[in-house]
Amino acid sequence: MTARAADRARYDRATAHLDAPLAIVDLEAFDANADDLVRRAGGKPVRVASKSVRCRHLLERVLAKDGFAGIMSFTLAESLWLARSGFDDILLAYPSADRARFAELAADPKLAAAVTVMIDDPAQLDLIDTARDGGSEVVRVCLELDTSLKMFGGRVRVGARRSPLYSPAQLADLARTVARRPGFTLVGIMAYEGHIAGVGDAVAGRPLRSRAVRLMQATARRELAERRAAVVRAVRAVTPDLEFVNGGGTGSVQTTAAEDAVTEIAAGSGLYVPRLFDNYTSFTGRPAALFAMPVVRRPGVGVVTVLGGGYPASGAPGPDRLPVPYLPEGLSYDPQEGPGEVQTPLLGSAADDLLIGDKVWFRHAKAGELCERFAELQLIEGDRVTATVPTYRGEGHTFL
Protein backbone atom coordinates (compact mmCIF):
# COMPACT_ATOMS: atom_id res chain seq x y z
CA MET A 1 0.00 0.00 0.00
CA THR A 2 1.38 3.41 -0.94
CA ALA A 3 1.60 6.20 1.62
CA ARG A 4 -1.24 8.02 -0.11
CA ALA A 5 -3.40 4.90 -0.11
CA ALA A 6 -2.70 4.48 3.61
CA ASP A 7 -3.75 8.08 4.23
CA ARG A 8 -6.96 7.51 2.31
CA ALA A 9 -7.73 4.44 4.41
CA ARG A 10 -7.12 6.44 7.60
CA TYR A 11 -9.28 9.35 6.50
CA ASP A 12 -12.10 7.07 5.39
CA ARG A 13 -12.03 5.21 8.73
CA ALA A 14 -11.86 8.42 10.74
CA THR A 15 -14.84 9.96 8.93
CA ALA A 16 -16.91 6.84 8.33
CA HIS A 17 -19.60 8.22 10.67
CA LEU A 18 -19.71 11.57 8.82
CA ASP A 19 -21.38 12.40 5.54
CA ALA A 20 -19.51 14.42 2.93
CA PRO A 21 -19.04 17.22 1.99
CA LEU A 22 -16.60 17.78 4.83
CA ALA A 23 -13.12 19.17 5.43
CA ILE A 24 -10.32 17.76 7.56
CA VAL A 25 -6.95 18.75 8.94
CA ASP A 26 -4.50 15.93 9.62
CA LEU A 27 -2.87 17.11 12.85
CA GLU A 28 0.23 14.95 12.47
CA ALA A 29 0.93 16.53 9.09
CA PHE A 30 -0.01 20.01 10.36
CA ASP A 31 2.41 19.75 13.29
CA ALA A 32 5.19 18.32 11.12
CA ASN A 33 4.76 21.23 8.69
CA ALA A 34 4.89 23.70 11.58
CA ASP A 35 8.11 22.14 12.86
CA ASP A 36 9.62 22.38 9.37
CA LEU A 37 8.80 26.10 9.14
CA VAL A 38 10.54 26.69 12.46
CA ARG A 39 13.56 24.69 11.33
CA ARG A 40 13.84 26.64 8.10
CA ALA A 41 13.47 29.96 9.94
CA GLY A 42 16.77 29.26 11.69
CA GLY A 43 15.91 30.79 15.04
CA LYS A 44 13.90 33.77 13.82
CA PRO A 45 10.26 33.84 14.97
CA VAL A 46 7.56 32.88 12.48
CA ARG A 47 4.50 35.14 12.33
CA VAL A 48 1.45 33.12 11.24
CA ALA A 49 -0.51 34.40 8.23
CA SER A 50 -4.10 34.00 9.39
CA LYS A 51 -5.60 34.15 5.89
CA SER A 52 -3.90 30.82 5.22
CA VAL A 53 -5.44 29.20 8.33
CA ARG A 54 -8.82 30.88 9.06
CA CYS A 55 -9.49 28.83 12.17
CA ARG A 56 -8.94 30.24 15.66
CA HIS A 57 -8.33 26.83 17.20
CA LEU A 58 -5.49 26.08 14.78
CA LEU A 59 -4.01 29.57 15.19
CA GLU A 60 -3.89 28.93 18.93
CA ARG A 61 -2.35 25.51 18.36
CA VAL A 62 0.49 26.76 16.20
CA LEU A 63 1.19 29.84 18.33
CA ALA A 64 1.60 27.57 21.35
CA LYS A 65 4.63 26.01 19.63
CA ASP A 66 8.15 27.28 20.19
CA GLY A 67 9.34 29.33 17.24
CA PHE A 68 6.03 31.02 16.41
CA ALA A 69 5.08 34.53 17.55
CA GLY A 70 2.26 36.78 16.42
CA ILE A 71 -0.34 36.83 13.67
CA MET A 72 -0.34 38.47 10.26
CA SER A 73 -4.00 39.26 9.59
CA PHE A 74 -5.79 40.24 6.38
CA THR A 75 -8.58 42.68 7.33
CA LEU A 76 -9.01 45.23 10.08
CA ALA A 77 -12.30 43.66 11.20
CA GLU A 78 -10.54 40.31 11.58
CA SER A 79 -7.68 41.97 13.46
CA LEU A 80 -10.02 43.51 16.04
CA TRP A 81 -11.92 40.25 16.44
CA LEU A 82 -8.70 38.35 17.04
CA ALA A 83 -7.51 40.96 19.53
CA ARG A 84 -10.79 40.71 21.43
CA SER A 85 -10.35 36.92 21.38
CA GLY A 86 -7.07 37.18 23.28
CA PHE A 87 -4.39 37.43 20.59
CA ASP A 88 -2.09 40.31 21.49
CA ASP A 89 0.34 40.71 18.56
CA ILE A 90 -1.46 41.23 15.25
CA LEU A 91 0.07 42.77 12.15
CA LEU A 92 -2.51 43.75 9.53
CA ALA A 93 -0.73 42.93 6.28
CA TYR A 94 -2.83 45.14 3.98
CA PRO A 95 -3.97 48.77 4.11
CA SER A 96 -7.58 49.26 5.17
CA ALA A 97 -10.30 51.81 4.45
CA ASP A 98 -12.62 50.50 7.20
CA ARG A 99 -13.47 53.77 8.96
CA ALA A 100 -15.81 52.20 11.50
CA ARG A 101 -13.12 49.75 12.67
CA PHE A 102 -10.48 52.49 12.77
CA ALA A 103 -12.79 54.38 15.15
CA GLU A 104 -12.96 51.28 17.35
CA LEU A 105 -9.18 50.85 17.24
CA ALA A 106 -8.48 54.48 18.17
CA ALA A 107 -10.92 54.36 21.08
CA ASP A 108 -9.73 51.17 22.79
CA PRO A 109 -6.34 50.93 24.55
CA LYS A 110 -6.29 47.12 24.39
CA LEU A 111 -6.98 47.04 20.65
CA ALA A 112 -4.52 49.84 19.91
CA ALA A 113 -1.77 47.99 21.78
CA ALA A 114 -2.45 44.66 20.05
CA VAL A 115 -2.94 45.69 16.41
CA THR A 116 -0.46 47.21 13.98
CA VAL A 117 -1.88 48.56 10.70
CA MET A 118 -0.21 48.75 7.30
CA ILE A 119 0.42 51.96 5.37
CA ASP A 120 2.30 52.97 2.24
CA ASP A 121 0.83 56.44 1.64
CA PRO A 122 0.24 59.55 3.83
CA ALA A 123 -3.37 59.54 2.60
CA GLN A 124 -3.95 56.42 4.67
CA LEU A 125 -2.94 58.37 7.79
CA ASP A 126 -5.46 61.05 6.79
CA LEU A 127 -8.20 58.42 6.48
CA ILE A 128 -7.43 57.04 9.94
CA ASP A 129 -7.48 60.50 11.48
CA THR A 130 -10.83 61.38 9.91
CA ALA A 131 -12.23 58.07 11.20
CA ARG A 132 -11.10 58.48 14.83
CA ASP A 133 -14.42 59.96 16.00
CA GLY A 134 -12.81 61.28 19.15
CA GLY A 135 -10.61 58.25 19.78
CA SER A 136 -7.19 59.36 20.99
CA GLU A 137 -5.20 56.12 21.21
CA VAL A 138 -1.87 56.04 19.39
CA VAL A 139 -2.15 53.85 16.29
CA ARG A 140 0.75 51.52 15.59
CA VAL A 141 1.78 51.51 11.92
CA CYS A 142 4.03 49.44 9.67
CA LEU A 143 5.48 50.49 6.30
CA GLU A 144 5.31 48.11 3.35
CA LEU A 145 8.19 47.86 0.91
CA ASP A 146 7.56 46.94 -2.72
CA THR A 147 9.72 43.85 -3.27
CA SER A 148 9.26 43.52 -7.02
CA LEU A 149 12.27 43.00 -9.27
CA LYS A 150 12.69 45.79 -11.82
CA MET A 151 15.04 45.31 -14.75
CA PHE A 152 16.09 47.20 -17.88
CA GLY A 153 15.40 50.58 -16.36
CA GLY A 154 12.04 49.52 -15.01
CA ARG A 155 10.68 48.35 -18.35
CA VAL A 156 10.47 44.79 -17.01
CA ARG A 157 8.84 44.18 -13.63
CA VAL A 158 8.43 40.86 -11.80
CA GLY A 159 6.34 40.66 -8.66
CA ALA A 160 2.99 41.63 -7.21
CA ARG A 161 1.75 45.20 -7.55
CA ARG A 162 1.54 46.16 -3.90
CA SER A 163 3.20 49.14 -2.24
CA PRO A 164 4.37 52.25 -4.15
CA LEU A 165 7.35 52.45 -1.75
CA TYR A 166 10.39 51.03 -3.52
CA SER A 167 13.53 52.95 -2.57
CA PRO A 168 15.15 53.55 0.82
CA ALA A 169 14.53 57.27 0.39
CA GLN A 170 10.80 56.77 -0.16
CA LEU A 171 10.40 54.69 3.00
CA ALA A 172 12.52 57.10 5.03
CA ASP A 173 10.35 60.01 3.85
CA LEU A 174 7.17 58.27 4.97
CA ALA A 175 8.86 57.30 8.25
CA ARG A 176 9.56 60.99 8.87
CA THR A 177 5.92 61.79 8.09
CA VAL A 178 4.77 59.29 10.69
CA ALA A 179 7.30 60.56 13.25
CA ARG A 180 6.00 64.13 12.88
CA ARG A 181 2.36 63.13 13.05
CA PRO A 182 0.59 63.02 16.45
CA GLY A 183 -1.42 59.89 17.15
CA PHE A 184 0.81 57.45 15.27
CA THR A 185 3.95 55.47 16.00
CA LEU A 186 6.06 53.58 13.49
CA VAL A 187 6.93 50.10 14.74
CA GLY A 188 7.80 47.96 11.72
CA ILE A 189 8.60 47.32 8.08
CA MET A 190 7.06 44.52 6.02
CA ALA A 191 8.25 43.19 2.67
CA TYR A 192 6.53 40.17 1.12
CA GLU A 193 8.48 38.75 -1.80
CA GLY A 194 5.63 36.86 -3.44
CA HIS A 195 7.54 36.25 -6.68
CA ILE A 196 10.05 34.25 -4.61
CA ALA A 197 7.94 32.82 -1.79
CA GLY A 198 4.79 32.13 -3.77
CA VAL A 199 5.99 30.83 -7.13
CA GLY A 200 7.07 27.20 -7.47
CA ASP A 201 10.42 26.60 -9.13
CA ALA A 202 9.94 22.96 -10.13
CA VAL A 203 6.79 22.77 -12.27
CA ALA A 204 6.13 19.22 -13.38
CA GLY A 205 6.60 18.75 -17.12
CA ARG A 206 7.93 22.29 -17.67
CA PRO A 207 11.72 22.14 -17.22
CA LEU A 208 12.48 25.32 -19.18
CA ARG A 209 9.94 27.36 -17.24
CA SER A 210 11.24 25.92 -13.97
CA ARG A 211 14.80 26.88 -14.85
CA ALA A 212 13.68 30.39 -15.81
CA VAL A 213 11.86 30.75 -12.48
CA ARG A 214 14.96 29.64 -10.55
CA LEU A 215 17.14 32.15 -12.41
CA MET A 216 14.63 34.95 -11.82
CA GLN A 217 14.35 34.10 -8.13
CA ALA A 218 18.12 33.97 -7.63
CA THR A 219 18.42 37.44 -9.18
CA ALA A 220 15.48 38.75 -7.17
CA ARG A 221 16.84 37.41 -3.88
CA ARG A 222 20.18 39.16 -4.36
CA GLU A 223 18.60 42.46 -5.39
CA LEU A 224 16.04 42.42 -2.59
CA ALA A 225 18.52 41.49 0.14
CA GLU A 226 20.65 44.52 -0.72
CA ARG A 227 17.71 46.89 -1.07
CA ARG A 228 15.93 45.65 2.05
CA ALA A 229 19.08 46.15 4.13
CA ALA A 230 19.41 49.69 2.78
CA VAL A 231 15.73 50.39 3.52
CA VAL A 232 16.09 49.19 7.10
CA ARG A 233 19.16 51.37 7.64
CA ALA A 234 17.34 54.40 6.22
CA VAL A 235 14.22 53.89 8.34
CA ARG A 236 16.18 53.12 11.51
CA ALA A 237 17.97 56.43 11.03
CA VAL A 238 14.55 58.03 11.52
CA THR A 239 13.08 55.52 14.00
CA PRO A 240 15.93 53.77 15.84
CA ASP A 241 13.63 51.70 18.06
CA LEU A 242 11.86 49.91 15.20
CA GLU A 243 10.35 46.73 16.67
CA PHE A 244 10.40 44.37 13.69
CA VAL A 245 11.27 43.82 10.04
CA ASN A 246 8.98 41.18 8.57
CA GLY A 247 9.74 39.28 5.39
CA GLY A 248 9.35 36.00 3.61
CA GLY A 249 6.58 33.54 2.97
CA THR A 250 6.31 29.75 2.97
CA GLY A 251 8.41 29.31 -0.16
CA SER A 252 11.31 31.53 0.93
CA VAL A 253 11.57 31.02 4.69
CA GLN A 254 15.19 29.91 4.84
CA THR A 255 16.58 32.44 2.36
CA THR A 256 14.74 35.39 3.88
CA ALA A 257 15.72 34.33 7.39
CA ALA A 258 19.37 34.43 6.32
CA GLU A 259 19.16 38.22 5.82
CA ASP A 260 20.52 40.10 8.84
CA ALA A 261 18.04 42.95 8.28
CA VAL A 262 15.02 40.66 8.73
CA THR A 263 13.90 40.01 12.31
CA GLU A 264 10.87 37.76 11.71
CA ILE A 265 9.38 35.56 9.00
CA ALA A 266 5.78 35.37 7.78
CA ALA A 267 4.30 32.03 6.78
CA GLY A 268 0.93 30.29 6.81
CA SER A 269 0.29 28.21 3.70
CA GLY A 270 3.08 25.87 4.74
CA LEU A 271 0.91 24.60 7.59
CA TYR A 272 -1.79 23.19 5.29
CA VAL A 273 0.43 22.69 2.18
CA PRO A 274 -2.13 23.16 -0.61
CA ARG A 275 -1.41 21.99 -4.14
CA LEU A 276 0.37 25.21 -5.24
CA PHE A 277 3.18 24.30 -2.85
CA ASP A 278 4.01 21.00 -4.52
CA ASN A 279 6.40 22.62 -6.99
CA TYR A 280 9.33 23.76 -4.84
CA THR A 281 12.91 22.53 -4.69
CA SER A 282 13.59 24.26 -1.35
CA PHE A 283 11.21 22.24 0.82
CA THR A 284 8.67 19.43 0.84
CA GLY A 285 5.60 19.61 3.04
CA ARG A 286 2.85 17.15 3.88
CA PRO A 287 -0.70 17.85 2.69
CA ALA A 288 -2.60 18.53 5.91
CA ALA A 289 -5.91 20.08 4.79
CA LEU A 290 -8.27 18.22 2.47
CA PHE A 291 -11.96 18.17 1.65
CA ALA A 292 -14.14 15.23 0.71
CA MET A 293 -17.05 15.11 -1.72
CA PRO A 294 -19.46 12.15 -1.98
CA VAL A 295 -19.93 9.98 -5.04
CA VAL A 296 -23.55 10.47 -6.13
CA ARG A 297 -23.56 8.98 -9.65
CA ARG A 298 -21.81 6.31 -11.73
CA PRO A 299 -22.55 7.39 -15.33
CA GLY A 300 -20.49 4.65 -16.93
CA VAL A 301 -17.23 2.72 -16.98
CA GLY A 302 -14.30 4.77 -15.74
CA VAL A 303 -16.39 7.70 -14.49
CA VAL A 304 -18.08 8.77 -11.29
CA THR A 305 -19.82 12.01 -10.38
CA VAL A 306 -19.29 13.70 -7.02
CA LEU A 307 -21.41 16.42 -5.48
CA GLY A 308 -19.97 19.92 -5.95
CA GLY A 309 -16.28 20.65 -5.64
CA GLY A 310 -16.00 23.69 -7.92
CA TYR A 311 -13.88 25.71 -5.50
CA PRO A 312 -11.41 27.73 -7.59
CA ALA A 313 -8.73 29.73 -5.79
CA SER A 314 -8.03 33.43 -6.23
CA GLY A 315 -5.47 34.70 -8.71
CA ALA A 316 -5.19 34.67 -12.48
CA PRO A 317 -7.65 32.01 -13.73
CA GLY A 318 -6.08 28.79 -14.90
CA PRO A 319 -5.90 25.05 -14.22
CA ASP A 320 -3.47 25.63 -11.35
CA ARG A 321 -6.23 27.47 -9.44
CA LEU A 322 -8.48 24.39 -9.33
CA PRO A 323 -8.61 21.81 -6.56
CA VAL A 324 -7.13 18.45 -7.49
CA PRO A 325 -8.73 15.04 -6.93
CA TYR A 326 -6.16 13.49 -4.58
CA LEU A 327 -7.53 10.24 -3.11
CA PRO A 328 -8.02 7.68 -4.46
CA GLU A 329 -5.11 8.17 -6.82
CA GLY A 330 -5.73 8.17 -10.56
CA LEU A 331 -8.78 10.41 -10.90
CA SER A 332 -8.93 13.49 -13.10
CA TYR A 333 -11.46 16.03 -14.34
CA ASP A 334 -13.40 15.66 -17.54
CA PRO A 335 -11.70 18.41 -19.60
CA GLN A 336 -15.06 19.41 -21.08
CA GLU A 337 -16.62 20.03 -17.67
CA GLY A 338 -13.97 20.57 -14.99
CA PRO A 339 -15.10 20.95 -11.38
CA GLY A 340 -18.72 22.04 -11.12
CA GLU A 341 -20.69 24.09 -8.63
CA VAL A 342 -23.14 21.23 -8.00
CA GLN A 343 -21.63 18.18 -9.67
CA THR A 344 -18.21 17.13 -10.89
CA PRO A 345 -17.54 14.11 -13.13
CA LEU A 346 -14.22 12.38 -12.48
CA LEU A 347 -12.47 10.07 -14.93
CA GLY A 348 -10.02 7.21 -14.43
CA SER A 349 -9.83 3.53 -13.69
CA ALA A 350 -10.06 4.26 -9.95
CA ALA A 351 -13.65 5.36 -10.55
CA ASP A 352 -14.72 1.75 -11.11
CA ASP A 353 -13.84 0.88 -7.50
CA LEU A 354 -15.98 3.66 -6.03
CA LEU A 355 -19.54 3.13 -4.84
CA ILE A 356 -22.39 5.57 -4.32
CA GLY A 357 -21.68 7.37 -1.04
CA ASP A 358 -17.91 6.83 -1.09
CA LYS A 359 -15.70 9.84 -0.47
CA VAL A 360 -13.28 11.38 -2.95
CA TRP A 361 -10.64 13.52 -1.27
CA PHE A 362 -9.45 16.79 -2.84
CA ARG A 363 -6.71 19.31 -2.16
CA HIS A 364 -7.46 22.99 -2.62
CA ALA A 365 -5.09 25.12 -4.71
CA LYS A 366 -4.56 27.59 -1.87
CA ALA A 367 -4.59 27.27 1.88
CA GLY A 368 -7.14 29.24 3.91
CA GLU A 369 -9.62 29.80 1.09
CA LEU A 370 -10.86 26.26 1.67
CA CYS A 371 -12.30 27.43 5.00
CA GLU A 372 -14.66 29.83 3.23
CA ARG A 373 -16.48 26.73 1.94
CA PHE A 374 -16.82 24.88 5.26
CA ALA A 375 -18.14 25.83 8.68
CA GLU A 376 -16.16 23.12 10.46
CA LEU A 377 -12.86 21.30 10.26
CA GLN A 378 -12.61 17.70 11.43
CA LEU A 379 -9.27 17.29 13.19
CA ILE A 380 -7.78 13.85 12.60
CA GLU A 381 -5.17 12.05 14.67
CA GLY A 382 -4.28 8.62 13.35
CA ASP A 383 -7.56 7.13 12.18
CA ARG A 384 -9.86 9.08 14.53
CA VAL A 385 -11.56 12.45 14.52
CA THR A 386 -10.46 13.90 17.84
CA ALA A 387 -12.14 17.29 17.58
CA THR A 388 -14.49 19.33 15.43
CA VAL A 389 -13.62 23.02 15.36
CA PRO A 390 -15.22 25.99 13.61
CA THR A 391 -13.62 27.90 10.79
CA TYR A 392 -14.00 31.67 10.64
CA ARG A 393 -17.13 31.03 8.59
CA GLY A 394 -18.39 28.62 11.24
CA GLU A 395 -18.06 31.40 13.80
CA GLY A 396 -20.16 33.67 11.62
CA HIS A 397 -17.35 35.66 10.02
CA THR A 398 -16.57 36.05 6.33
CA PHE A 399 -14.13 38.93 6.52
CA LEU A 400 -13.36 39.13 2.83
Short mmCIF file of C-alpha atoms in Angstrom, two decimals, residues 31 66 179 214 229 243 253 258 267 284-285 299 301 332 339 345 349:
data_model
loop_
_atom_site.label_atom_id
_atom_site.label_comp_id
_atom_site.label_asym_id
_atom_site.label_seq_id
_atom_site.Cartn_x
_atom_site.Cartn_y
_atom_site.Cartn_z
CA ASP A 31 2.41 19.75 13.29
CA ASP A 66 8.15 27.28 20.19
CA ALA A 179 7.30 60.56 13.25
CA ARG A 214 14.96 29.64 -10.55
CA ALA A 229 19.08 46.15 4.13
CA GLU A 243 10.35 46.73 16.67
CA VAL A 253 11.57 31.02 4.69
CA ALA A 258 19.37 34.43 6.32
CA ALA A 267 4.30 32.03 6.78
CA THR A 284 8.67 19.43 0.84
CA GLY A 285 5.60 19.61 3.04
CA PRO A 299 -22.55 7.39 -15.33
CA VAL A 301 -17.23 2.72 -16.98
CA SER A 332 -8.93 13.49 -13.10
CA PRO A 339 -15.10 20.95 -11.38
CA PRO A 345 -17.54 14.11 -13.13
CA SER A 349 -9.83 3.53 -13.69
#
